[in-house]
Amino acid sequence: GQNKDTVFFRDGVRRIDFILSYLDDKDGEKKQERRREFEANLRKAGLELETEDKSDSDDLKTYFLKIHAPWEVLATYADVLKIKVPFKESDIPHGQDVPLEWLSRPFRLPEKVMRPQPDYFTSPFDKDKIDFFLIKNQDTFFPPSTRNRIVYYILSRCPYYKEDRKETDKKGIKRLLNNGTYTSAFPLHDQCESERYHLYKNWARFLCFYKEQPLNLIRKYYGEKIGIYFAWLGFYTEMLFFAAVMGVICFTYGVLSYDDNLTSKEICDPSIGGSIVMCPLCDKKCSYWKLNSTCLSSWQSHLFDNEGTVFFAMFMGIWVTLFLEFWKRRQAQLEYEWDLVDFEEEQQQLQIRPEFETRCTDQRLNRITQEMEPYLPLPKKCGRFCLSGVTVLFWMLLIVACITGVIVYRLAVYAAFASIMKDSPTKKIHLVGSLITPQLATSVTASFINFVIIMILNFFYERVAIWITDMEIPKTHLEYENKLTMKMFLFQFVNYYSSCFYVAFFKGKFVGYPGNYTYMFGKYSRLRNEECDPGGCLIELTTQLVIVMTGKQVCGNIQEALLPLLRNWWCSRKARKNQYSRWEQDHDLQNFSQLGLFYEYLEMVIQFGFITLFVASFPLAPLLALCNNILEVRVDAWKFTTQFRRPVAAKAHNIGAWQEILNVVAILSVVTNAFIMAFTSDMIPRLVYLYAYHPGSEATMSGYINNSLSVYDISQIPLLSTPEEGAIPVWYRDYRYPPGHQREYSHTMQFWHILAAKLAFIIIMEHVVFVVKFFVAWLIPDVPSEVKARIKRERYLIQEYLHNYEVEKLKIHILKKNVI
């Protein structure tokens, strides 16, 4: 063995590129044999290994295997993986100075942090052209992120069977981790005055929340995949600022126009709303109620349900297009700066999953390489796909069943709340009853129950989604992530948004009218479909949205910040602080799984859905999202630098399948907001009354409340539905002819006028927003012209340098030949 006091130190001759840890089990003979074969094959692959004895470890149980990749191995695999390396410092100047640059100085970081290394012209590494590249020092030529990526590539494909036993499924560190042969595998963090230190100082501290992110340093330390995530998250947060400002302006308009709200004044007026007795909201147990009991909720509804909300909904339709189009431009710029322009082919060809190679026993000839390769036959693929689809469908139906259960809860508990508040003789309960109506009490409790159900279903489905995606055996890492992304998002979409869709588009729409109510499970179930308040269901949709969105963000931040901290404290509580080696410190940190970044994206995309799909009901949603994301960036940065082991560097040139999901959500958001404004909000009926049905010659909202209600003769109601108080004339929310009319209780002409106005509004709003969206998308090119020019210029210069290099090499060869 090597002398461990002079070898494998970070500042010594050799660098520790990877660490494997394991426990020496008393009954682990099979594990010992696997380790022996695996480590022997690693040495054959050229890696240098050294084991740290358990007597030197902190817990006296764990062995640490330190792995070093020498130059020869790095050069060989850099050639195989076509890793781009520098061959000449770039002479292309940076972009021109931005006007009024001094305004952005407080938000900027030092140049050495923003640009940790000069810009270079790069080319895929070729072992036969060593002298072409800028190799000043072989030990530092490949950065740590590239070194650990190469070593992990070897580990993931190295077999652990003997040469005389070709057991092709026994391959890769992933299987050895799964069967307990090794307990962990990770590259080490840097130490002291290092890149990690600069990341913590300038990025991970919350006091830096107003500073820009050092994306180039993030990319250099963690790799392009993590770098592109933080670039997207930062850009999304910046764009949220403009949406949040417009949302605050819209909310402020609602506050300032508070006193001009004639509708709420009529509801609260004792001579108008106080004299209108409304139909009971459930059979038997519920009592009559006066319209002015909804006075508070009508004022609250006006804050979000006003003319400004229409313009804000249209603005958000355009904002989401600007966000996606400008992100494409930013992404194209990063692709150029990070040498990812030609990455797609490389990713498809070189990132085949070891699981695919080991589990696919069938072979076929590759028409391009003319070599035999594993593949999954079509019948097997179809069978696995069908089983996967049925599983996903089952879980979606389970969500629908849970939502139905919550609706039943709302219907049953509403009657209980109403009965308690009605029968209580105490003034205290009476006071609470006047402030917390049965509708509000039921809505809030149901929203909390729904949120708990959402979190429970999430917990179980995550594991199911990973299992069924593994069962499909995707070929590449990209394909695996895309399949898992679609399954998880479909489930999360139904899970998080179904309750909001119910309140927005179903509640209060299929109620019927007194004497002919619609029941959820038939007339004998006695569970009448829910009704909206006289002011509409918008305020309830706002309540639902705030509880689910805020609850998710709070739980997410607690889970992300607190759990890793507690786990790391628990693991390191008995550490010997004076003899705590670098690999032991990193070993006690939390493992960053291959799907860790997937969950970060999922969290943000679900939030994106909340602030776009239902933003018409709550203009302050972008502001909540902005505040959360400012914290999210720093919490994620803190986790990566202090709480997680260093992830294996991975390449990615875009955000993958999330881009298409965002596009679909953006298009759907236009439709949902148009329907919310038309059918959930009370705006269209008010406008129809203002311009077509107002009394007198002057357009006014006076008399709107009486106009929007219909009268019913309670003596005609079935005995099972008659309130216990007896029969009196009552009103209900609808546009129907009164009793005694020849078209008794059928819809009036005003109802059809309002319906036509709602449909016209949907068509006009959708077409206006879509036309502007597509025009903006056409107007803004995906790749900036400057980036296109730079890419062409760099390709031209690279070809020229390669040509000159080959010519000079040929001249030297000819000269040597002539001398001989």
Tab-separated table of C-alpha atoms in Angstrom, residues 684-695 700-704 707 750:
chain	number	residue	atom	x	y	z
A	684	ILE	CA	-70.039	39.821	-15.788
A	685	PRO	CA	-73.525	39.839	-14.160
A	686	ARG	CA	-72.707	43.249	-12.664
A	687	LEU	CA	-71.612	44.650	-16.031
A	688	VAL	CA	-74.711	43.266	-17.793
A	689	TYR	CA	-76.910	44.907	-15.159
A	690	LEU	CA	-74.956	48.183	-15.366
A	691	TYR	CA	-75.273	48.540	-19.151
A	692	ALA	CA	-78.527	46.706	-19.965
A	693	TYR	CA	-80.824	46.296	-16.954
A	694	HIS	CA	-80.228	49.322	-14.708
A	695	PRO	CA	-83.344	51.355	-13.804
A	700	THR	CA	-75.919	52.771	-11.988
A	701	MET	CA	-75.487	49.684	-9.811
A	702	SER	CA	-78.324	50.734	-7.537
A	703	GLY	CA	-80.874	47.929	-7.229
A	704	TYR	CA	-78.474	45.233	-8.418
A	707	ASN	CA	-82.273	42.200	-9.519
A	750	GLN	CA	-81.520	38.095	-18.335
